[in-house]
Short mmCIF file of N, CA and C in Angstrom, two decimals:
data_model
loop_
_atom_site.label_atom_id
_atom_site.label_comp_id
_atom_site.label_asym_id
_atom_site.label_seq_id
_atom_site.Cartn_x
_atom_site.Cartn_y
_atom_site.Cartn_z
N UNK A 1 0.85 -1.17 0.00
CA UNK A 1 0.00 0.00 0.00
C UNK A 1 0.89 1.23 0.00
N UNK A 2 0.75 2.08 -1.00
CA UNK A 2 1.60 3.27 -1.05
C UNK A 2 0.89 4.46 -0.44
N UNK A 3 1.71 5.32 0.14
CA UNK A 3 1.17 6.52 0.76
C UNK A 3 1.71 7.72 0.02
N UNK A 4 0.90 8.74 -0.12
CA UNK A 4 1.37 9.98 -0.74
C UNK A 4 2.36 10.63 0.21
N UNK A 5 3.50 11.04 -0.33
CA UNK A 5 4.53 11.68 0.48
C UNK A 5 4.61 13.14 0.08
N UNK A 6 5.03 14.00 1.00
CA UNK A 6 5.20 15.39 0.66
C UNK A 6 6.27 15.55 -0.42
N UNK A 7 6.22 16.66 -1.17
CA UNK A 7 7.19 16.88 -2.24
C UNK A 7 8.60 16.98 -1.69
N UNK A 8 8.76 17.52 -0.51
CA UNK A 8 10.06 17.58 0.15
C UNK A 8 9.97 16.76 1.43
N UNK A 9 10.98 15.96 1.74
CA UNK A 9 10.89 15.18 2.98
C UNK A 9 10.86 16.08 4.21
N UNK A 10 11.30 17.30 4.09
CA UNK A 10 11.34 18.22 5.23
C UNK A 10 10.04 19.00 5.36
N UNK A 11 9.08 18.77 4.46
CA UNK A 11 7.82 19.51 4.53
C UNK A 11 6.94 19.04 5.66
N UNK A 12 7.17 17.86 6.15
CA UNK A 12 6.35 17.35 7.26
C UNK A 12 5.08 16.74 6.74
N UNK A 13 4.63 15.65 7.35
CA UNK A 13 3.47 14.94 6.84
C UNK A 13 2.15 15.61 7.14
N UNK A 14 2.13 16.52 8.13
CA UNK A 14 0.87 17.15 8.51
C UNK A 14 1.13 18.31 9.45
N UNK A 15 0.06 18.98 9.76
CA UNK A 15 0.16 20.15 10.63
C UNK A 15 0.52 19.77 12.06
N UNK A 16 1.26 20.66 12.73
CA UNK A 16 1.59 20.46 14.14
C UNK A 16 0.65 21.28 15.01
N UNK A 17 -0.46 21.73 14.45
CA UNK A 17 -1.35 22.65 15.13
C UNK A 17 -2.74 22.06 15.29
N UNK A 18 -3.43 22.38 16.40
CA UNK A 18 -4.82 21.91 16.55
C UNK A 18 -5.73 22.52 15.48
N UNK A 19 -6.93 21.98 15.30
CA UNK A 19 -7.86 22.51 14.31
C UNK A 19 -8.13 24.01 14.49
N UNK A 20 -8.53 24.67 13.41
CA UNK A 20 -8.71 26.13 13.39
C UNK A 20 -9.70 26.63 14.44
N UNK A 21 -10.68 25.80 14.81
CA UNK A 21 -11.71 26.25 15.74
C UNK A 21 -11.36 26.02 17.21
N UNK A 22 -10.11 25.74 17.51
CA UNK A 22 -9.71 25.47 18.88
C UNK A 22 -9.69 26.75 19.72
N UNK A 23 -10.30 26.72 20.90
CA UNK A 23 -10.28 27.85 21.81
C UNK A 23 -8.90 28.01 22.44
N UNK A 24 -8.65 29.18 23.00
CA UNK A 24 -7.36 29.45 23.64
C UNK A 24 -7.04 28.40 24.71
N UNK A 25 -8.02 28.07 25.55
CA UNK A 25 -7.78 27.05 26.58
C UNK A 25 -7.43 25.72 25.94
N UNK A 26 -8.07 25.39 24.83
CA UNK A 26 -7.76 24.15 24.13
C UNK A 26 -6.33 24.11 23.63
N UNK A 27 -5.84 25.23 23.13
CA UNK A 27 -4.45 25.32 22.67
C UNK A 27 -3.51 25.08 23.84
N UNK A 28 -3.81 25.67 24.99
CA UNK A 28 -2.97 25.49 26.17
C UNK A 28 -3.02 24.04 26.65
N UNK A 29 -4.20 23.44 26.65
CA UNK A 29 -4.33 22.04 27.09
C UNK A 29 -3.52 21.12 26.17
N UNK A 30 -3.62 21.35 24.86
CA UNK A 30 -2.88 20.52 23.91
C UNK A 30 -1.37 20.72 24.09
N UNK A 31 -0.92 21.96 24.21
CA UNK A 31 0.51 22.23 24.40
C UNK A 31 1.02 21.69 25.72
N UNK A 32 0.24 21.89 26.76
CA UNK A 32 0.59 21.41 28.11
C UNK A 32 0.73 19.89 28.10
N UNK A 33 -0.23 19.22 27.48
CA UNK A 33 -0.22 17.75 27.43
C UNK A 33 0.98 17.24 26.63
N UNK A 34 1.24 17.89 25.50
CA UNK A 34 2.36 17.48 24.65
C UNK A 34 3.67 17.57 25.41
N UNK A 35 3.83 18.65 26.17
CA UNK A 35 5.08 18.89 26.88
C UNK A 35 5.29 17.98 28.08
N UNK A 36 4.22 17.62 28.77
CA UNK A 36 4.39 16.99 30.08
C UNK A 36 3.96 15.53 30.22
N UNK A 37 3.06 15.06 29.37
CA UNK A 37 2.48 13.73 29.59
C UNK A 37 3.51 12.62 29.54
N UNK A 38 4.45 12.66 28.60
CA UNK A 38 5.45 11.60 28.52
C UNK A 38 6.25 11.45 29.80
N UNK A 39 6.69 12.58 30.36
CA UNK A 39 7.46 12.54 31.61
C UNK A 39 6.60 12.13 32.79
N UNK A 40 5.35 12.55 32.81
CA UNK A 40 4.45 12.16 33.89
C UNK A 40 4.22 10.64 33.86
N UNK A 41 3.97 10.10 32.66
CA UNK A 41 3.80 8.64 32.54
C UNK A 41 5.04 7.90 33.02
N UNK A 42 6.21 8.37 32.58
CA UNK A 42 7.48 7.74 33.01
C UNK A 42 7.59 7.73 34.52
N UNK A 43 7.36 8.90 35.15
CA UNK A 43 7.50 8.99 36.59
C UNK A 43 6.52 8.09 37.32
N UNK A 44 5.28 8.04 36.86
CA UNK A 44 4.29 7.17 37.51
C UNK A 44 4.66 5.70 37.36
N UNK A 45 5.16 5.31 36.19
CA UNK A 45 5.57 3.92 35.99
C UNK A 45 6.80 3.57 36.82
N UNK A 46 7.63 4.57 37.12
CA UNK A 46 8.79 4.34 37.97
C UNK A 46 8.45 4.41 39.46
N UNK A 47 7.22 4.79 39.78
CA UNK A 47 6.84 4.96 41.18
C UNK A 47 7.39 6.23 41.79
N UNK A 48 7.75 7.18 40.95
CA UNK A 48 8.32 8.45 41.40
C UNK A 48 7.18 9.48 41.46
N UNK A 49 6.46 9.47 42.57
CA UNK A 49 5.29 10.32 42.69
C UNK A 49 5.46 11.29 43.86
N UNK A 50 4.91 12.50 43.74
CA UNK A 50 4.26 13.01 42.54
C UNK A 50 5.26 13.20 41.41
N UNK A 51 4.80 13.15 40.16
CA UNK A 51 5.71 13.32 39.02
C UNK A 51 6.48 14.64 39.11
N UNK A 52 7.69 14.63 38.55
CA UNK A 52 8.56 15.82 38.60
C UNK A 52 7.87 17.06 38.05
N UNK A 53 7.00 16.88 37.06
CA UNK A 53 6.30 18.02 36.45
C UNK A 53 5.44 18.78 37.45
N UNK A 54 5.03 18.11 38.52
CA UNK A 54 4.13 18.74 39.49
C UNK A 54 4.81 19.10 40.81
N UNK A 55 6.12 18.94 40.88
CA UNK A 55 6.82 19.25 42.13
C UNK A 55 7.20 20.72 42.26
N UNK A 56 7.24 21.43 41.17
CA UNK A 56 7.52 22.86 41.22
C UNK A 56 6.72 23.52 40.11
N UNK A 57 6.45 24.79 40.23
CA UNK A 57 5.66 25.46 39.19
C UNK A 57 6.43 25.72 37.90
N UNK A 58 7.73 25.52 37.89
CA UNK A 58 8.53 25.89 36.71
C UNK A 58 8.11 25.13 35.45
N UNK A 59 8.03 23.81 35.51
CA UNK A 59 7.68 23.04 34.32
C UNK A 59 6.27 23.35 33.84
N UNK A 60 5.35 23.50 34.77
CA UNK A 60 3.97 23.85 34.39
C UNK A 60 3.93 25.22 33.72
N UNK A 61 4.65 26.17 34.29
CA UNK A 61 4.68 27.54 33.75
C UNK A 61 5.29 27.54 32.36
N UNK A 62 6.40 26.85 32.18
CA UNK A 62 7.06 26.80 30.87
C UNK A 62 6.13 26.16 29.84
N UNK A 63 5.44 25.08 30.20
CA UNK A 63 4.52 24.42 29.27
C UNK A 63 3.39 25.35 28.85
N UNK A 64 2.82 26.07 29.80
CA UNK A 64 1.72 26.99 29.49
C UNK A 64 2.22 28.16 28.65
N UNK A 65 3.33 28.77 29.07
CA UNK A 65 3.87 29.90 28.31
C UNK A 65 4.33 29.48 26.91
N UNK A 66 4.90 28.29 26.80
CA UNK A 66 5.30 27.78 25.49
C UNK A 66 4.10 27.60 24.57
N UNK A 67 2.99 27.12 25.12
CA UNK A 67 1.76 26.96 24.33
C UNK A 67 1.27 28.31 23.82
N UNK A 68 1.28 29.29 24.70
CA UNK A 68 0.83 30.64 24.32
C UNK A 68 1.80 31.28 23.33
N UNK A 69 3.09 31.06 23.53
CA UNK A 69 4.09 31.66 22.64
C UNK A 69 4.01 31.09 21.23
N UNK A 70 3.46 29.89 21.08
CA UNK A 70 3.35 29.27 19.76
C UNK A 70 2.26 29.90 18.90
N UNK A 71 1.31 30.59 19.51
CA UNK A 71 0.17 31.13 18.77
C UNK A 71 0.59 32.02 17.60
N UNK A 72 1.52 32.97 17.78
CA UNK A 72 1.92 33.80 16.62
C UNK A 72 2.58 33.00 15.49
N UNK A 73 3.06 31.81 15.80
CA UNK A 73 3.74 31.00 14.79
C UNK A 73 2.80 29.98 14.13
N UNK A 74 1.52 30.16 14.33
CA UNK A 74 0.54 29.21 13.80
C UNK A 74 0.69 28.95 12.30
N UNK A 75 0.90 29.98 11.46
CA UNK A 75 1.05 29.68 10.02
C UNK A 75 2.21 28.72 9.73
N UNK A 76 3.31 28.87 10.44
CA UNK A 76 4.47 27.99 10.24
C UNK A 76 4.13 26.59 10.75
N UNK A 77 3.49 26.52 11.90
CA UNK A 77 3.14 25.23 12.48
C UNK A 77 2.11 24.49 11.63
N UNK A 78 1.15 25.22 11.07
CA UNK A 78 0.14 24.60 10.23
C UNK A 78 0.74 24.06 8.94
N UNK A 79 1.76 24.73 8.43
CA UNK A 79 2.37 24.31 7.18
C UNK A 79 3.23 23.07 7.34
N UNK A 80 3.58 22.72 8.59
CA UNK A 80 4.44 21.56 8.81
C UNK A 80 5.80 21.77 8.19
N UNK A 81 6.35 22.96 8.37
CA UNK A 81 7.60 23.34 7.71
C UNK A 81 8.78 22.49 8.17
N UNK A 82 9.86 22.58 7.40
CA UNK A 82 11.08 21.84 7.72
C UNK A 82 11.61 22.16 9.10
N UNK A 83 11.51 23.40 9.51
CA UNK A 83 12.01 23.79 10.84
C UNK A 83 11.23 23.07 11.93
N UNK A 84 9.94 22.89 11.74
CA UNK A 84 9.11 22.18 12.71
C UNK A 84 9.54 20.72 12.79
N UNK A 85 9.81 20.12 11.63
CA UNK A 85 10.23 18.72 11.59
C UNK A 85 11.56 18.55 12.33
N UNK A 86 12.50 19.45 12.11
CA UNK A 86 13.80 19.37 12.77
C UNK A 86 13.66 19.61 14.27
N UNK A 87 12.89 20.63 14.66
CA UNK A 87 12.67 20.89 16.08
C UNK A 87 11.99 19.71 16.77
N UNK A 88 11.05 19.08 16.08
CA UNK A 88 10.38 17.91 16.64
C UNK A 88 11.38 16.76 16.84
N UNK A 89 12.29 16.58 15.89
CA UNK A 89 13.30 15.53 16.01
C UNK A 89 14.24 15.82 17.18
N UNK A 90 14.57 17.09 17.37
CA UNK A 90 15.43 17.47 18.51
C UNK A 90 14.71 17.18 19.83
N UNK A 91 13.44 17.57 19.91
CA UNK A 91 12.67 17.32 21.13
C UNK A 91 12.53 15.82 21.39
N UNK A 92 12.25 15.05 20.34
CA UNK A 92 12.15 13.59 20.47
C UNK A 92 13.43 13.03 21.08
N UNK A 93 14.57 13.51 20.58
CA UNK A 93 15.87 13.03 21.05
C UNK A 93 16.13 13.40 22.50
N UNK A 94 15.82 14.64 22.85
CA UNK A 94 16.03 15.09 24.24
C UNK A 94 15.19 14.29 25.22
N UNK A 95 13.93 14.10 24.90
CA UNK A 95 13.04 13.37 25.80
C UNK A 95 13.42 11.89 25.89
N UNK A 96 13.85 11.30 24.77
CA UNK A 96 14.22 9.87 24.80
C UNK A 96 15.40 9.63 25.74
N UNK A 97 16.45 10.46 25.64
CA UNK A 97 17.63 10.23 26.48
C UNK A 97 17.36 10.62 27.93
N UNK A 98 16.57 11.67 28.14
CA UNK A 98 16.24 12.07 29.51
C UNK A 98 15.41 10.99 30.21
N UNK A 99 14.47 10.39 29.48
CA UNK A 99 13.66 9.32 30.06
C UNK A 99 14.49 8.10 30.40
N UNK A 100 15.38 7.71 29.50
CA UNK A 100 16.23 6.55 29.76
C UNK A 100 17.17 6.82 30.93
N UNK A 101 17.74 8.02 30.98
CA UNK A 101 18.67 8.35 32.06
C UNK A 101 17.97 8.34 33.42
N UNK A 102 16.76 8.88 33.49
CA UNK A 102 16.06 8.88 34.77
C UNK A 102 15.73 7.46 35.22
N UNK A 103 15.33 6.62 34.27
CA UNK A 103 15.02 5.24 34.61
C UNK A 103 16.27 4.53 35.14
N UNK A 104 17.41 4.77 34.51
CA UNK A 104 18.66 4.17 34.99
C UNK A 104 19.04 4.71 36.36
N UNK A 105 18.85 6.01 36.55
CA UNK A 105 19.19 6.62 37.84
C UNK A 105 18.36 6.04 38.97
N UNK A 106 17.14 5.59 38.65
CA UNK A 106 16.28 4.96 39.66
C UNK A 106 16.42 3.43 39.64
N UNK A 107 17.53 2.96 39.08
CA UNK A 107 17.93 1.55 39.10
C UNK A 107 17.01 0.61 38.32
N UNK A 108 16.43 1.10 37.23
CA UNK A 108 15.66 0.22 36.35
C UNK A 108 16.61 -0.62 35.52
N UNK A 109 16.15 -1.78 35.08
CA UNK A 109 16.98 -2.59 34.20
C UNK A 109 17.01 -1.97 32.80
N UNK A 110 17.86 -2.49 31.94
CA UNK A 110 18.09 -1.90 30.62
C UNK A 110 16.83 -1.87 29.77
N UNK A 111 16.07 -2.96 29.77
CA UNK A 111 14.86 -3.02 28.94
C UNK A 111 13.85 -1.98 29.40
N UNK A 112 13.65 -1.88 30.69
CA UNK A 112 12.72 -0.89 31.23
C UNK A 112 13.20 0.53 30.90
N UNK A 113 14.50 0.77 31.01
CA UNK A 113 15.04 2.10 30.73
C UNK A 113 14.81 2.49 29.27
N UNK A 114 15.01 1.55 28.35
CA UNK A 114 14.77 1.84 26.93
C UNK A 114 13.28 2.11 26.70
N UNK A 115 12.42 1.28 27.27
CA UNK A 115 10.98 1.47 27.11
C UNK A 115 10.52 2.81 27.67
N UNK A 116 11.02 3.16 28.86
CA UNK A 116 10.62 4.43 29.47
C UNK A 116 11.21 5.63 28.74
N UNK A 117 12.38 5.46 28.12
CA UNK A 117 12.91 6.52 27.27
C UNK A 117 11.98 6.77 26.09
N UNK A 118 11.52 5.70 25.46
CA UNK A 118 10.60 5.84 24.33
C UNK A 118 9.26 6.43 24.77
N UNK A 119 8.73 5.96 25.89
CA UNK A 119 7.45 6.49 26.39
C UNK A 119 7.57 7.98 26.71
N UNK A 120 8.69 8.38 27.32
CA UNK A 120 8.90 9.79 27.62
C UNK A 120 8.91 10.61 26.34
N UNK A 121 9.54 10.06 25.30
CA UNK A 121 9.69 10.79 24.04
C UNK A 121 8.38 10.92 23.26
N UNK A 122 7.58 9.86 23.24
CA UNK A 122 6.40 9.88 22.37
C UNK A 122 5.08 10.05 23.10
N UNK A 123 5.07 9.91 24.44
CA UNK A 123 3.81 9.94 25.19
C UNK A 123 3.01 11.21 25.02
N UNK A 124 3.67 12.35 25.11
CA UNK A 124 2.96 13.62 24.95
C UNK A 124 2.39 13.80 23.57
N UNK A 125 3.13 13.38 22.55
CA UNK A 125 2.65 13.49 21.17
C UNK A 125 1.45 12.60 20.89
N UNK A 126 1.44 11.41 21.51
CA UNK A 126 0.30 10.52 21.34
C UNK A 126 -0.96 11.18 21.92
N UNK A 127 -0.85 11.72 23.12
CA UNK A 127 -2.00 12.39 23.75
C UNK A 127 -2.42 13.60 22.91
N UNK A 128 -1.44 14.39 22.43
CA UNK A 128 -1.76 15.53 21.57
C UNK A 128 -2.59 15.09 20.37
N UNK A 129 -2.12 14.06 19.68
CA UNK A 129 -2.81 13.61 18.47
C UNK A 129 -4.22 13.12 18.79
N UNK A 130 -4.37 12.40 19.89
CA UNK A 130 -5.71 11.93 20.29
C UNK A 130 -6.61 13.12 20.61
N UNK A 131 -6.08 14.11 21.33
CA UNK A 131 -6.89 15.28 21.69
C UNK A 131 -7.39 16.05 20.48
N UNK A 132 -6.58 16.10 19.42
CA UNK A 132 -7.01 16.88 18.24
C UNK A 132 -7.59 15.99 17.14
N UNK A 133 -7.82 14.72 17.48
CA UNK A 133 -8.58 13.85 16.59
C UNK A 133 -7.84 13.33 15.38
N UNK A 134 -6.57 12.99 15.53
CA UNK A 134 -5.86 12.40 14.40
C UNK A 134 -5.11 11.15 14.87
N UNK A 135 -4.72 10.33 13.92
CA UNK A 135 -3.98 9.11 14.24
C UNK A 135 -2.64 9.49 14.85
N UNK A 136 -2.30 8.93 16.01
CA UNK A 136 -1.00 9.25 16.62
C UNK A 136 0.16 8.96 15.67
N UNK A 137 1.13 9.85 15.69
CA UNK A 137 2.28 9.74 14.78
C UNK A 137 3.02 8.43 14.97
N UNK A 138 3.01 7.85 16.17
CA UNK A 138 3.71 6.58 16.37
C UNK A 138 3.05 5.44 15.61
N UNK A 139 1.80 5.63 15.18
CA UNK A 139 1.10 4.61 14.40
C UNK A 139 1.17 4.89 12.91
N UNK A 140 1.58 6.09 12.52
CA UNK A 140 1.57 6.44 11.10
C UNK A 140 2.96 6.76 10.54
N UNK A 141 3.90 7.11 11.37
CA UNK A 141 5.28 7.37 10.94
C UNK A 141 6.14 6.26 11.50
N UNK A 142 6.56 5.34 10.64
CA UNK A 142 7.16 4.12 11.15
C UNK A 142 8.49 4.32 11.84
N UNK A 143 9.21 5.37 11.53
CA UNK A 143 10.52 5.52 12.16
C UNK A 143 10.53 6.70 13.11
N UNK A 144 9.49 6.84 13.90
CA UNK A 144 9.40 7.90 14.89
C UNK A 144 9.74 7.32 16.27
N UNK A 145 8.91 6.44 16.75
CA UNK A 145 9.20 5.77 18.02
C UNK A 145 10.45 4.92 17.89
N UNK A 146 10.71 4.39 16.71
CA UNK A 146 11.91 3.58 16.49
C UNK A 146 13.17 4.41 16.74
N UNK A 147 13.17 5.66 16.30
CA UNK A 147 14.32 6.54 16.55
C UNK A 147 14.49 6.79 18.05
N UNK A 148 13.38 6.99 18.75
CA UNK A 148 13.44 7.18 20.21
C UNK A 148 13.99 5.93 20.90
N UNK A 149 13.59 4.77 20.44
CA UNK A 149 14.09 3.52 21.01
C UNK A 149 15.60 3.40 20.77
N UNK A 150 16.06 3.72 19.57
CA UNK A 150 17.49 3.65 19.27
C UNK A 150 18.29 4.62 20.15
N UNK A 151 17.77 5.84 20.32
CA UNK A 151 18.47 6.82 21.16
C UNK A 151 18.53 6.39 22.62
N UNK A 152 17.42 5.87 23.12
CA UNK A 152 17.39 5.39 24.50
C UNK A 152 18.31 4.18 24.66
N UNK A 153 18.30 3.30 23.68
CA UNK A 153 19.17 2.12 23.73
C UNK A 153 20.64 2.52 23.73
N UNK A 154 21.01 3.49 22.89
CA UNK A 154 22.39 3.95 22.85
C UNK A 154 22.80 4.54 24.21
N UNK A 155 21.89 5.27 24.83
CA UNK A 155 22.16 5.85 26.15
C UNK A 155 22.39 4.75 27.18
N UNK A 156 21.53 3.75 27.17
CA UNK A 156 21.63 2.65 28.13
C UNK A 156 22.93 1.86 27.90
N UNK A 157 23.24 1.52 26.66
CA UNK A 157 24.44 0.74 26.37
C UNK A 157 25.70 1.51 26.76
N UNK A 158 25.73 2.81 26.44
CA UNK A 158 26.90 3.61 26.79
C UNK A 158 27.06 3.71 28.31
N UNK A 159 25.95 3.81 29.02
CA UNK A 159 26.00 3.86 30.48
C UNK A 159 26.50 2.53 31.03
N UNK A 160 26.03 1.41 30.46
CA UNK A 160 26.46 0.08 30.91
C UNK A 160 27.95 -0.14 30.64
N UNK A 161 28.47 0.56 29.61
CA UNK A 161 29.90 0.46 29.30
C UNK A 161 30.73 1.45 30.12
N UNK A 162 30.09 2.03 31.13
CA UNK A 162 30.73 2.93 32.10
C UNK A 162 31.15 4.28 31.51
N UNK A 163 30.52 4.68 30.42
CA UNK A 163 30.74 6.01 29.89
C UNK A 163 30.07 7.00 30.84
N UNK A 164 30.67 8.16 31.03
CA UNK A 164 30.08 9.18 31.87
C UNK A 164 28.65 9.45 31.40
N UNK A 165 27.74 9.66 32.35
CA UNK A 165 26.32 9.79 32.01
C UNK A 165 26.07 10.92 31.01
N UNK A 166 26.82 12.02 31.11
CA UNK A 166 26.62 13.12 30.15
C UNK A 166 27.00 12.70 28.74
N UNK A 167 28.12 11.96 28.62
CA UNK A 167 28.54 11.47 27.31
C UNK A 167 27.56 10.43 26.79
N UNK A 168 27.05 9.60 27.67
CA UNK A 168 26.07 8.59 27.27
C UNK A 168 24.80 9.26 26.73
N UNK A 169 24.36 10.31 27.41
CA UNK A 169 23.18 11.03 26.94
C UNK A 169 23.46 11.75 25.62
N UNK A 170 24.65 12.31 25.49
CA UNK A 170 25.02 12.97 24.22
C UNK A 170 25.00 11.96 23.07
N UNK A 171 25.55 10.79 23.31
CA UNK A 171 25.57 9.75 22.29
C UNK A 171 24.15 9.34 21.92
N UNK A 172 23.31 9.10 22.92
CA UNK A 172 21.92 8.73 22.67
C UNK A 172 21.17 9.80 21.89
N UNK A 173 21.43 11.06 22.24
CA UNK A 173 20.80 12.18 21.53
C UNK A 173 21.19 12.17 20.06
N UNK A 174 22.48 12.02 19.78
CA UNK A 174 22.96 12.02 18.39
C UNK A 174 22.39 10.84 17.61
N UNK A 175 22.34 9.67 18.24
CA UNK A 175 21.79 8.48 17.57
C UNK A 175 20.32 8.70 17.24
N UNK A 176 19.54 9.19 18.18
CA UNK A 176 18.11 9.42 17.95
C UNK A 176 17.90 10.48 16.87
N UNK A 177 18.58 11.61 17.01
CA UNK A 177 18.41 12.70 16.05
C UNK A 177 18.83 12.28 14.65
N UNK A 178 19.99 11.66 14.54
CA UNK A 178 20.48 11.24 13.22
C UNK A 178 19.56 10.22 12.58
N UNK A 179 19.08 9.26 13.37
CA UNK A 179 18.21 8.24 12.79
C UNK A 179 16.86 8.82 12.38
N UNK A 180 16.32 9.74 13.17
CA UNK A 180 15.04 10.35 12.80
C UNK A 180 15.17 11.21 11.54
N UNK A 181 16.21 12.04 11.49
CA UNK A 181 16.39 12.90 10.31
C UNK A 181 16.73 12.07 9.07
N UNK A 182 17.52 11.03 9.23
CA UNK A 182 17.83 10.15 8.09
C UNK A 182 16.57 9.44 7.61
N UNK A 183 15.73 9.01 8.55
CA UNK A 183 14.47 8.35 8.17
C UNK A 183 13.59 9.28 7.35
N UNK A 184 13.57 10.55 7.72
CA UNK A 184 12.78 11.53 6.96
C UNK A 184 13.41 11.76 5.59
N UNK A 185 14.71 12.00 5.57
CA UNK A 185 15.40 12.33 4.32
C UNK A 185 15.36 11.18 3.32
N UNK A 186 15.51 9.94 3.81
CA UNK A 186 15.61 8.79 2.92
C UNK A 186 14.35 7.93 2.90
N UNK A 187 13.28 8.42 3.55
CA UNK A 187 11.99 7.73 3.58
C UNK A 187 12.11 6.30 4.09
N UNK A 188 12.83 6.14 5.22
CA UNK A 188 12.94 4.81 5.82
C UNK A 188 11.59 4.41 6.37
N UNK A 189 11.21 3.20 6.13
CA UNK A 189 9.94 2.68 6.63
C UNK A 189 10.15 1.28 7.19
N UNK A 190 9.48 1.00 8.26
CA UNK A 190 9.42 -0.37 8.76
C UNK A 190 8.33 -1.11 7.97
N UNK A 191 8.32 -2.44 8.01
CA UNK A 191 7.28 -3.17 7.28
C UNK A 191 5.87 -2.74 7.72
N UNK A 192 4.98 -2.67 6.75
CA UNK A 192 3.59 -2.29 7.01
C UNK A 192 2.72 -3.53 6.84
N UNK A 193 1.88 -3.79 7.82
CA UNK A 193 0.98 -4.94 7.76
C UNK A 193 -0.42 -4.46 7.45
N UNK A 194 -1.03 -5.00 6.41
CA UNK A 194 -2.38 -4.61 6.03
C UNK A 194 -3.32 -5.80 6.17
N UNK A 195 -4.57 -5.50 6.40
CA UNK A 195 -5.57 -6.57 6.59
C UNK A 195 -6.00 -7.13 5.27
#
């Protein structure tokens, strides 16, 4: 089954913005959820409660202000421009390695750390997509969660090889970012199963 692809791989497959009729509060809820849900899920699964996002007002404030600050950039976000695709890949990479590192710091095993790195990276985006009524990107872009898994795995393996945690996170970040951007540029796809 073939899918129509954008004319440029950097054009992005769809808008990063909620529907045009979304109220201001809806924009904040979507932005807030995108920013925080992955980390909240990770913390709850690790038994680290209350989640870090709710221990100080800083993360909540940044998520709300970030949502509001995005409003003037709506035309760029709606177009799914190349800059949005690259920024999304950077965010995916940051969250994947941060999630894996926190899981390791709380003495999780390697498999759990990789899984929680991926959940941290994609959890907020899944909730965002559900809130605005579209198929979550992890179900439609085959090398999205896969890139997060590779980045988290690289972080875990480097840590197990006794690399300094900062270097391990840097390595995981580069692996995730490079694999996501290469997947976009070269249209890497995992096998698709159809009914």
